[in-house]
XYZ file of C-alpha atoms in Angstrom:
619
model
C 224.479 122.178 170.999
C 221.407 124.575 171.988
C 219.847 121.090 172.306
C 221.663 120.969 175.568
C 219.725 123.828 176.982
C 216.488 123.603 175.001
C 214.854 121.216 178.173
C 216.001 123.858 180.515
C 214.082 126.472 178.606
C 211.014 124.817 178.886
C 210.963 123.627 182.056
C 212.048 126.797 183.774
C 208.840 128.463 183.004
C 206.555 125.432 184.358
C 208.560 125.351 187.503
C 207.324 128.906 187.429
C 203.912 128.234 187.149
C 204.131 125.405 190.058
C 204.950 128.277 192.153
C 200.839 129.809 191.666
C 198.482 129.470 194.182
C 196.163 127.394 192.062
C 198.425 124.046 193.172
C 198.013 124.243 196.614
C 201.890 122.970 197.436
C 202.982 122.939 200.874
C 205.567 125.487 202.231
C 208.405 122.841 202.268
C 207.779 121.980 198.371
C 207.289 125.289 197.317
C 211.034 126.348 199.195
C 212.504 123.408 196.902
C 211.159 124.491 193.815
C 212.468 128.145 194.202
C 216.189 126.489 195.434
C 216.085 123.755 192.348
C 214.985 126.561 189.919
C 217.714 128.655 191.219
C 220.197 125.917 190.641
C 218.799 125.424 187.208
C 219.130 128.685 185.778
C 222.942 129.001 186.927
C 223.398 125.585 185.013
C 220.837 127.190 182.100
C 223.665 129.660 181.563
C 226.495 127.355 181.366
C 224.897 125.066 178.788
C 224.264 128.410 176.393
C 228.200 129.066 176.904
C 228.423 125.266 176.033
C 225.693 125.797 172.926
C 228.146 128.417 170.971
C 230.828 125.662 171.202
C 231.058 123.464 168.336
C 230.875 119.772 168.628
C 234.090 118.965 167.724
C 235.373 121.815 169.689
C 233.745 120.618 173.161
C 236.262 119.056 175.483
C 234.935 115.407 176.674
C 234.118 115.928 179.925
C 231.882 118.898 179.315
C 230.019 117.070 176.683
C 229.149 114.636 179.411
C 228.260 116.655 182.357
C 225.856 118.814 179.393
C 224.123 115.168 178.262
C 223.821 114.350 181.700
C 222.135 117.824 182.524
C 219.717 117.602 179.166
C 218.526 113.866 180.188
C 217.737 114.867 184.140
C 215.777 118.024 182.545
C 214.097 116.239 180.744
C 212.891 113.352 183.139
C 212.259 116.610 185.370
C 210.251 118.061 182.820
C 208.140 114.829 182.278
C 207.909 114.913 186.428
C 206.298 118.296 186.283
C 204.042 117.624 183.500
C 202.788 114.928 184.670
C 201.549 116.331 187.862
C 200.316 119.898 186.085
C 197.874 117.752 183.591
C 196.809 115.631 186.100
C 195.899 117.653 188.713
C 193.806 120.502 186.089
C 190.489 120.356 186.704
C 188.619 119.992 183.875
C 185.151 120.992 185.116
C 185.206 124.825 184.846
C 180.964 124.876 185.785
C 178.899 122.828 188.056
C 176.214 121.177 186.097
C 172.106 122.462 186.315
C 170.363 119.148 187.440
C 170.371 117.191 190.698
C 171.254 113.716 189.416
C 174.595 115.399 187.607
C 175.319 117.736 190.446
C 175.671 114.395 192.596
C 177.530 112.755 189.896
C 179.914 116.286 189.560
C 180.306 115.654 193.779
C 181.281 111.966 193.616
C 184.238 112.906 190.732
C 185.079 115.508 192.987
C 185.548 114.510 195.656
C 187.423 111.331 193.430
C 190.056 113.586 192.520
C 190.926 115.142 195.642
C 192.272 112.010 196.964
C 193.576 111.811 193.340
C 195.474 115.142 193.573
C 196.566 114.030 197.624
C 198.442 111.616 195.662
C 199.631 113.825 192.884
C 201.157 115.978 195.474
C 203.352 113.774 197.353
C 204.592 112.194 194.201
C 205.443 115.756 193.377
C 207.273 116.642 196.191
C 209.317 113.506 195.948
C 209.703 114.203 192.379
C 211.381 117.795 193.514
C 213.230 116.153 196.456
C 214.953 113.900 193.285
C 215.401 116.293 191.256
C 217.324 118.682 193.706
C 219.824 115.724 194.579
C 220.394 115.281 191.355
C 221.104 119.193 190.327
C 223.224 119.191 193.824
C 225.152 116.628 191.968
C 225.633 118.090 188.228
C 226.750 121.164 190.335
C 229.624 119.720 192.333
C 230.853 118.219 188.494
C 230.319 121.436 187.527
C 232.259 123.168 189.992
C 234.753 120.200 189.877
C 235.575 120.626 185.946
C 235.202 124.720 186.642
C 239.024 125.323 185.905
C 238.916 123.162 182.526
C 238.613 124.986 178.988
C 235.059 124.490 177.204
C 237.310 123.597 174.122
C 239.238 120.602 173.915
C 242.624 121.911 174.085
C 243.820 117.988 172.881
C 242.481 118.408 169.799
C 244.961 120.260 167.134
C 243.660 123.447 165.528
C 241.097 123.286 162.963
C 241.346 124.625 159.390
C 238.752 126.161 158.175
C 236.876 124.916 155.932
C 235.879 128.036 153.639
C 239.414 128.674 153.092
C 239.599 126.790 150.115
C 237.014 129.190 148.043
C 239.711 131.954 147.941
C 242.012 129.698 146.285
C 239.879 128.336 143.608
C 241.885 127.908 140.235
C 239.974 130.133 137.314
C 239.848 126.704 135.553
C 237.903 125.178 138.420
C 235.167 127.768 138.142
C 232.234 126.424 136.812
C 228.991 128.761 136.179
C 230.389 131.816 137.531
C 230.935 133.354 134.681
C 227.454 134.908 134.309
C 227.369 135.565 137.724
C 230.731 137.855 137.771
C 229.692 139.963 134.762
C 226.211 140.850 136.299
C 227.951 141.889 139.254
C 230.586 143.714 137.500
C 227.695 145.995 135.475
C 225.927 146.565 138.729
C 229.582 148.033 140.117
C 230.235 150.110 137.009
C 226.725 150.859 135.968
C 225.035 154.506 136.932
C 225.048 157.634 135.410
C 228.099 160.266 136.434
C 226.935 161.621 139.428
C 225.939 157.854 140.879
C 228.550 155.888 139.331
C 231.064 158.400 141.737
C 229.514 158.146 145.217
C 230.362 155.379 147.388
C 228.027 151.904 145.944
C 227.782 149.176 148.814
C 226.626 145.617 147.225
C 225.656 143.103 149.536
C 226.198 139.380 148.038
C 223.535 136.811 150.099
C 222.685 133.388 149.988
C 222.452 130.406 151.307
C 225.554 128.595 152.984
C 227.988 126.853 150.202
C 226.108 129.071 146.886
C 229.573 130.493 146.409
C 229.515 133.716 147.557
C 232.876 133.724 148.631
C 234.376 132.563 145.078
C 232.150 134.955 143.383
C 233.590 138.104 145.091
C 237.203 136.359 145.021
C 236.343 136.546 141.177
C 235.041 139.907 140.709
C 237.955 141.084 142.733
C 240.668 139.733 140.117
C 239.151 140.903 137.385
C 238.449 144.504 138.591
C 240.691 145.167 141.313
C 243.526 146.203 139.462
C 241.459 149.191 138.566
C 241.262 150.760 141.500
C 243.770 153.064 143.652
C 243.488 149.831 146.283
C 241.847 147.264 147.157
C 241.824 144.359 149.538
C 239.651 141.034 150.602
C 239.103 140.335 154.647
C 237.229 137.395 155.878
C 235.244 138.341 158.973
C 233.761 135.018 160.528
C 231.329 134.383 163.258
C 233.422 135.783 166.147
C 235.607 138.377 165.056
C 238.358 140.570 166.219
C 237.240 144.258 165.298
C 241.130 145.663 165.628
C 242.852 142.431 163.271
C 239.868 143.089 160.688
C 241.054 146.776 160.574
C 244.803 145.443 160.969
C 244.156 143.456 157.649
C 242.879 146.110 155.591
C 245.743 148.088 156.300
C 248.426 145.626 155.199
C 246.424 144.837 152.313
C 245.912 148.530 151.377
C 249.542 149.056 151.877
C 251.417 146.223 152.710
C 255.193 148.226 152.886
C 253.538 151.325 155.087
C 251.909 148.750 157.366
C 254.316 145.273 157.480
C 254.268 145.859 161.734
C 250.827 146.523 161.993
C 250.097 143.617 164.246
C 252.087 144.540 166.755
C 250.614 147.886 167.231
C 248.819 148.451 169.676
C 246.334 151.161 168.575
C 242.458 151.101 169.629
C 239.408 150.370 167.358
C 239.132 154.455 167.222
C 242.976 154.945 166.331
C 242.747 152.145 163.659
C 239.834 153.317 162.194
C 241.230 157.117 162.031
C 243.961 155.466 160.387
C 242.196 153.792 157.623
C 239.432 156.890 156.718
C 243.004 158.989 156.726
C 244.447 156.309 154.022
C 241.545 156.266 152.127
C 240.410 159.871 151.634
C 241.591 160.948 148.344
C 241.780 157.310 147.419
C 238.858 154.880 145.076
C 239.157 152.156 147.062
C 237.461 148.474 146.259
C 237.237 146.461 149.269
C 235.789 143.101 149.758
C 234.345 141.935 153.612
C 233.459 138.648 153.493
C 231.476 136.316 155.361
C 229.458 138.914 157.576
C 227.430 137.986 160.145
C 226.347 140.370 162.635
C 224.614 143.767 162.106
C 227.004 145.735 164.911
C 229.781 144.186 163.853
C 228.694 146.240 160.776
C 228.180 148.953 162.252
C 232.054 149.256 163.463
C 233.578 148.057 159.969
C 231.689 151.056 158.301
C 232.893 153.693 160.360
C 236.370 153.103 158.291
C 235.057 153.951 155.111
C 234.639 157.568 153.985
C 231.696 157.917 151.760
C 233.583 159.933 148.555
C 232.521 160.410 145.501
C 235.451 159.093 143.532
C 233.658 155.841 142.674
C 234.610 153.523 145.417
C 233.025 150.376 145.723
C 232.476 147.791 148.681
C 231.071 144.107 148.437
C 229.860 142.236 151.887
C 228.675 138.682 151.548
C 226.540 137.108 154.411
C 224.284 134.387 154.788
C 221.532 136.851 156.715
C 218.973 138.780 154.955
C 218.725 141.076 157.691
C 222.548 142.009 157.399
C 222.613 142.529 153.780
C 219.840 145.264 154.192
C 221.679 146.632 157.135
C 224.299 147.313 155.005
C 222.524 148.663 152.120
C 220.328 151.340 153.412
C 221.127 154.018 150.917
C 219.623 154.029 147.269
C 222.520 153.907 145.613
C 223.442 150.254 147.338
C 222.711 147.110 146.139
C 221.084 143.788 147.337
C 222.580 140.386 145.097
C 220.958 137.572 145.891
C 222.824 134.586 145.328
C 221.203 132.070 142.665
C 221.949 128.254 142.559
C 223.575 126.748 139.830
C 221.505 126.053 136.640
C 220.660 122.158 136.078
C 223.118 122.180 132.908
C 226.090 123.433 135.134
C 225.376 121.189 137.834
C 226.070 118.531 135.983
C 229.218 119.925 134.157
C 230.640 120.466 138.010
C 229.354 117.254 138.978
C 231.268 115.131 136.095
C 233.949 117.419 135.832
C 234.949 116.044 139.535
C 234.313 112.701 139.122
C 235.393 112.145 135.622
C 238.596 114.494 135.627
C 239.066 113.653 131.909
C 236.230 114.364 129.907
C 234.986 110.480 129.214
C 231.187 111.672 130.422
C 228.908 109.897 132.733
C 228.410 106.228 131.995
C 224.773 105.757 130.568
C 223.995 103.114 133.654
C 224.603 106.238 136.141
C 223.109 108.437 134.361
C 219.722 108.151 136.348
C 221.291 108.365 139.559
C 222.909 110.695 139.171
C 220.321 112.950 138.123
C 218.988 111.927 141.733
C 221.604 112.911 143.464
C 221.980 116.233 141.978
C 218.193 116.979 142.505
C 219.096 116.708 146.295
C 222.060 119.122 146.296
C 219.922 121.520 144.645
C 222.371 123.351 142.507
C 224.193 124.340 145.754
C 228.033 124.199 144.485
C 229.761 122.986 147.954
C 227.165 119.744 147.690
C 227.786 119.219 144.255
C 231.551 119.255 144.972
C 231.829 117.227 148.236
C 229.396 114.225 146.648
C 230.743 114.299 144.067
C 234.360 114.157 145.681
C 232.796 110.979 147.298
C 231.759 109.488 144.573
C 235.076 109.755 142.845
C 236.293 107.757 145.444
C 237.254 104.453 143.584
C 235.623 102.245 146.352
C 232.455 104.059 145.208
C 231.664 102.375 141.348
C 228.706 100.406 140.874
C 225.257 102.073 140.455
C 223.975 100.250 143.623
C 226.942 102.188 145.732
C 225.821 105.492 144.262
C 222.154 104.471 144.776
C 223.338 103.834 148.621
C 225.104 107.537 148.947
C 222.056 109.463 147.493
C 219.748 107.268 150.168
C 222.430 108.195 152.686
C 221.672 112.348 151.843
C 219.695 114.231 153.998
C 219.267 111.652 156.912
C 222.387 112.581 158.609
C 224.252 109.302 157.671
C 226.483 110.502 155.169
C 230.212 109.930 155.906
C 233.752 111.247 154.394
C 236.110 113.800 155.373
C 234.266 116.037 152.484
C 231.225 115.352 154.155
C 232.479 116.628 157.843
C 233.600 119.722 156.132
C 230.551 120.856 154.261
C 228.786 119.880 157.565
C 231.240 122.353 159.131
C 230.741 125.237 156.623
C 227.009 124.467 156.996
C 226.809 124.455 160.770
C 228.391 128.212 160.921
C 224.786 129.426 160.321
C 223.455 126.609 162.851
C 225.844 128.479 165.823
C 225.169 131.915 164.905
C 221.271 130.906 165.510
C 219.824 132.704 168.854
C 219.123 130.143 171.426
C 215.326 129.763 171.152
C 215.808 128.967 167.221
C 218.021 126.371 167.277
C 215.831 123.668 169.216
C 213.063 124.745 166.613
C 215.256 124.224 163.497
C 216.220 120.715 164.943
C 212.803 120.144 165.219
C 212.843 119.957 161.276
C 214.686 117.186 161.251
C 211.222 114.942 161.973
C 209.912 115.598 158.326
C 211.188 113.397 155.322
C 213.380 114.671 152.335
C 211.361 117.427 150.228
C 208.485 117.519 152.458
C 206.362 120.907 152.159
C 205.944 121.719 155.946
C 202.888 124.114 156.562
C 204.202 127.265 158.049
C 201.007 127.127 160.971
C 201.436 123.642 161.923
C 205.254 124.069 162.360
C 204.643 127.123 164.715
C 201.948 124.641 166.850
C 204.207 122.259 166.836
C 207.034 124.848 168.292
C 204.404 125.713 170.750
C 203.497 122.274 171.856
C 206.698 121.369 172.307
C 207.651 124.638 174.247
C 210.032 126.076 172.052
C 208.453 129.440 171.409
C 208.606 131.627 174.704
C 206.145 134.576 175.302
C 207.167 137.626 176.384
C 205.155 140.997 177.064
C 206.020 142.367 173.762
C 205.962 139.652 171.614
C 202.139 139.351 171.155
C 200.719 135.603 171.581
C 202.332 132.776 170.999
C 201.757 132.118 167.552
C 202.804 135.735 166.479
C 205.877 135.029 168.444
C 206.480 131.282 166.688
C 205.693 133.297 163.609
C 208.635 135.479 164.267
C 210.847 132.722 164.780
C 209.733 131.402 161.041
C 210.404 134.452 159.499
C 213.803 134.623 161.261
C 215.039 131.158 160.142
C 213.765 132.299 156.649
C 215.895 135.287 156.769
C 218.690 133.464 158.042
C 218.570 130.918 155.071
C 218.285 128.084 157.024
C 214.806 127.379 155.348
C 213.240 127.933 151.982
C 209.931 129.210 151.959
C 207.538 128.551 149.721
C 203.464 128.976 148.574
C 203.996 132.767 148.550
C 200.638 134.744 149.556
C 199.508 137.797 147.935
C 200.982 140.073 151.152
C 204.957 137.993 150.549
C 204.557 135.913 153.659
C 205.594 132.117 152.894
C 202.517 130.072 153.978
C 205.035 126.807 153.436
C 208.779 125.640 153.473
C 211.256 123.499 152.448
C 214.913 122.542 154.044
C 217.564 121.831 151.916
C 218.793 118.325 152.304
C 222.014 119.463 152.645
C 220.563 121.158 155.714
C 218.424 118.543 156.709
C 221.932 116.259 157.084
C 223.205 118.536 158.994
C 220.264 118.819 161.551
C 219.559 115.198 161.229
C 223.247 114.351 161.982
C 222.830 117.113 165.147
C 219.314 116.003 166.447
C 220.888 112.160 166.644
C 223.700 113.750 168.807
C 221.801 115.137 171.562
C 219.111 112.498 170.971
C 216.575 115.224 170.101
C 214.870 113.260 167.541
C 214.668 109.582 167.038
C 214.045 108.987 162.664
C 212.858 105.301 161.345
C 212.953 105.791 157.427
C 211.783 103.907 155.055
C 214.679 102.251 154.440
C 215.267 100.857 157.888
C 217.715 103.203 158.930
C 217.003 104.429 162.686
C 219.119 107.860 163.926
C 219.345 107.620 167.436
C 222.228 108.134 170.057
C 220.557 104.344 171.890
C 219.341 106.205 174.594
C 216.157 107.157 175.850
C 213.576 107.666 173.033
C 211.977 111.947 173.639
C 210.863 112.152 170.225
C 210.217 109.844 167.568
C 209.438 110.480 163.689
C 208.147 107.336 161.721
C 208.459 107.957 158.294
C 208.329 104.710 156.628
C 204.916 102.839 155.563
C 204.563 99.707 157.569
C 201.286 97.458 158.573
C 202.191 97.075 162.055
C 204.298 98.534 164.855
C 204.655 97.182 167.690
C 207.078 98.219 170.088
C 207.867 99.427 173.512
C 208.734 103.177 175.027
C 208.649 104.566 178.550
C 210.057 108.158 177.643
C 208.562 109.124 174.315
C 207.170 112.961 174.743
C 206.101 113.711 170.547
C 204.641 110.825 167.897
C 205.239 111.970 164.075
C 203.709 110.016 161.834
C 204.506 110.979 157.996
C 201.886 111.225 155.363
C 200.946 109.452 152.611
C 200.733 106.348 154.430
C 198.753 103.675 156.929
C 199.679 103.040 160.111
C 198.383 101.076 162.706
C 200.654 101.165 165.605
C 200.307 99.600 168.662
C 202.423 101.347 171.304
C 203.190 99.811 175.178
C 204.408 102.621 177.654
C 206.752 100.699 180.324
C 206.286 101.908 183.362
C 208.667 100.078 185.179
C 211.781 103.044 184.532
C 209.306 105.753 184.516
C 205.582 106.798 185.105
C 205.249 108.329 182.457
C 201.557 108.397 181.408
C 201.363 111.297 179.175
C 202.684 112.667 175.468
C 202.973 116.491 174.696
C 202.144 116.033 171.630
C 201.040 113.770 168.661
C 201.413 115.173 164.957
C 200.626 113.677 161.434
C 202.583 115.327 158.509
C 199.794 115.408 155.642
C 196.242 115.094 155.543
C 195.928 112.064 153.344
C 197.860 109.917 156.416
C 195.306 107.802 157.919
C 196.073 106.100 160.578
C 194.907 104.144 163.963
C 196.458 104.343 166.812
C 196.329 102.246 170.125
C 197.972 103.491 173.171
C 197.687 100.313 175.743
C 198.275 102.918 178.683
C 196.285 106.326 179.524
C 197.368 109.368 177.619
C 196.950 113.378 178.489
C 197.596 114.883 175.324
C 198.473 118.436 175.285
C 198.714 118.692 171.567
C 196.754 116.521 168.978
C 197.760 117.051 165.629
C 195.902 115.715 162.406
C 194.679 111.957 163.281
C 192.462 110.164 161.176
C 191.779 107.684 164.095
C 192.861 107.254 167.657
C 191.758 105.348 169.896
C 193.024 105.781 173.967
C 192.950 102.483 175.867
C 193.014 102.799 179.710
């Protein structure tokens, strides 16, 4: 939902910069800019309340007073770029001969009746634009009493809580997995093996990390004094995560426990006092923040009587939190080998051992390449596919076409989206615009780490502050962060470990895909014909499909991507009858072998030009 609040974020800082001397805006202007841009960041911090909130979690009326917020920022935003490029003057020195100093006068004095111009439509542009924030406000304030979350809507189950109930049978190439972990828990010589190990399980979203530590827990648990399993979750309450430990520890000593009322510091007395002279094995699962951490541990007394703890998380950066001594462990989570892909695969869809039919064979060696050895994919296609309204090789063809372009449908579907988007919440707000920036590039594309950060840039996502460096460093940040994270997979390793490249999952990629069409971030055409748009006003628009000729018609279109690989010759009309919009932030090609011509039948100020093998600007 960042989406929301990703056009306030850039716009904010430009109606900043309108503020410097250099534009020349009269007193009366300048007072409405400082009033609208104190209007904007009070709504600015509602939307980021609004961003935390899932989707399906947003009451109805907030959802609309947020889309009708994002679309006014936006036409706002295009208002204030338009008058910021035009106005620049481009002639930083005043030429050496006679016959071009006359020339340089002539322009000049050109495009001071130019900018005359530029700076009433400005000020009416403001005047607009504060009417219209006037009005979101009194919604606001009008729908101020009302929850964020749709109290209609019954309570949702969550989705992970099937991986702690997993039937051993079920279990499919976890096996190797559990043993490995076991050794590392037992392994060490004497003095080791007795202090306190910490093992930090980590992976991607849906690898299983959950139902390997479930596992390693039955098979081991019994050998300890106690032991017990929490699950944390994104937002969690520090005293019923101690609470649960207890009862599990002891469930007869503590069977009132949630009706105490004791403190974080009296409940975690109470557990180090439990668990002194005690080897304890105790599972936190799902972890995602580092201070949340930094409570939990305080319960744990760090014996030497061979205690063991296992965290999983999804974040690189937690897992190392958690293992800062030398005697801890970092696991990182492997994907399922091709061979036991497929056993999970068939085992779902063909419950009784008949095989794959040879006619699906293919396909389904297509589909499985796409979820990537990732368990919860396997499972929820294949629990799709199982369907019997789902038999012919075309209809299987037709799901793995649907994967990765946010058009996948199915209860199964909606709750691996669900167990996916977790991570997409938990992102800060800056990353979350940039990650559904992704969703422009096609299905395995290698995206180059420096044109993804100039991209960022261009499109304002990557904000500069004192100590951040420049911009790129900043956007560079942000990469590693969503690396980290395991929302992306990098790739092309250098010699110093930095990914020069990455890749997003297509699980991922559905999700983002299915995300970007809800806000109408980005607008896809594949090369199937499928488009992924909300129907409303075109911001960004992704053309990944090879075609001859394109013609068609756009009045709000801010970023072109073109995919590579291809020829394009597109020949794109800006109507200017909604909007005067004469300008594009930016204009990107996603390989070098794309070659294309372009013809823009209206003036352009591009503020980003990515690689073009031809363009041509008609005015």
């Amino acid at each position: 939902m960042e989406v929301t609040a990703g056009p306030l974020g850039a716009l904010l800082p430009k109606l900043t910069k309108l503020l410097q001397d250099e534009y020349n805006l009269e007193k009366h202007v300048r007072e409405g800019i400082k009033s609208l841009e104190i209007e904007l960041k009070m709504m600015n911090a509602a939307l980021h309340k609004v961003a935390e909130v899932p989707l399906d979690q947003l009451d109805d009326q907030v959802k609309i007073w947020a889309s009708n917020v994002r679309e006014i920022s936006y036409d706002m935003e295009d208002a204030v770029d338009a008058f910021m490029v035009r106005v620049e003057d481009d002639s930083h020195s005043r030429p050496n001969t006679f016959k071009k100093r006359v020339n340089w006068s002539i322009k000049m004095i050109s495009k001071l009746f130019k900018k005359a111009k530029e700076l009433h439509q400005i000020a009416d542009a403001i005047k607009e634009a504060q009417a219209l924030a006037q009005q979101m406000a009194g919604l606001r304030e009008r729908y101020s009493g009302l929850e964020l979350q749709n109290s209609g809507v019954a309570a949702t189950i969550d989705p992970r809580l099937t991986a702690l109930y997993i039937d051993a049978t079920d279990l499919v190439g976890i096996d190797h997995a559990r043993e490995e972990l076991i050794k590392i828990l037992t392994e060490g010589e004497d003095s080791s093996k007795q202090q306190l190990k910490i093992i930090s399980i980590v992976g991607f979203g849906g690898l299983g990390k959950t139902t390997l530590a479930r596992a390693v827990h039955e098979k081991i648990g019994a050998q300890f004094d106690c032991a017990a399993f929490v699950s944390v979750s994104r937002n969690p309450d520090i005293r019923m995560i101690f609470k649960k430990i207890l009862h599990q520890l002891e469930k007869e000593k503590y069977t009132n426990i949630n009706e105490s009322s004791w403190d974080e510091t009296q409940l975690i007395d109470e557990l180090r006092e439990f668990l002194q002279d005690k080897r304890y094995f105790i599972i936190i699962d799902d972890l995602w923040d580092v201070r949340v951490w930094d409570y939990i541990k305080c319960a744990f007394p760090k014996d030497n009587l061979g205690s063991r703890l296992i965290m999983t998380t999804r974040n690189v950066n937690v897992s190392k939190a958690c293992c800062s001594a030398n005697n801890d462990i970092i696991y990182k989570m492997k994907p399922l080998s091709d061979d036991d892909s497929k056993k999970l695969f068939y085992k779902r869809i063909f419950p009784h051992g008949n095989g794959c039919p040879c006619e699906l064979e293919e396909v389904s060696n297509e589909i499985l390449k796409k979820c990537g050895g990732v368990p919860l994919a396997i499972i929820t296609i294949a629990s799709l596919l199982a369907n019997k309204e789902i038999q012919t090789k075309d209809q299987w063809y037709t799901l793995h076409n649907s994967i990765g372009r946010g058009l996948t449908e199915g209860r199964n579907v909606e709750d691996m989206q669900k167990i996916l988007s977790f991570s997409y919440y938990d992102l800060p707000s800056h990353l979350k615009s940039c990650l559904l920036c992704l969703s422009v590039f096609p299905e395995d594309y290698e995206i180059s780490r420096d044109r993804l950060i100039w991209r960022w840039i261009a499109e304002g996502f990557v904000q500069q502050t004192q100590k951040d460096g420049s911009l790129f460093e900043q956007g560079e940040n942000y990469f590693n962060e969503l690396i980290n994270r395991n929302m992306i997979q990098p790739i092309d390793i250098d010699a110093e470990g930095k990914a020069k490249a990455c890749r997003v999952h297509d699980m991922v990629l559905d999700l983002i895909c299915h995300l970007s069409s809800e806000h109408n971030f980005i607008t896809v055409f594949d090369d199937i014909g499928n488009i992924t748009s909300s129907g409303k006003k075109i911001r960004r628009l992704s053309l990944q499909y090879s075609m001859t000729e394109c013609n068609t018609t756009w009045c709000t279109m801010t970023t072109l991507q073109l995919a590579g690989g291809i020829f394009l010759e597109i020949d794109i009309t800006i109507d200017n009858s909604q909007y005067d919009r004469n300008w594009m932030d930016a204009l990107h090609s996603s390989g070098d072998d794309v070659e294309t011509k372009l013809t823009i039948s209206t003036y352009f100020d591009m503020l980003f030009v990515g690689s073009i093998y031809f363009v041509s600007v008609l005015n």
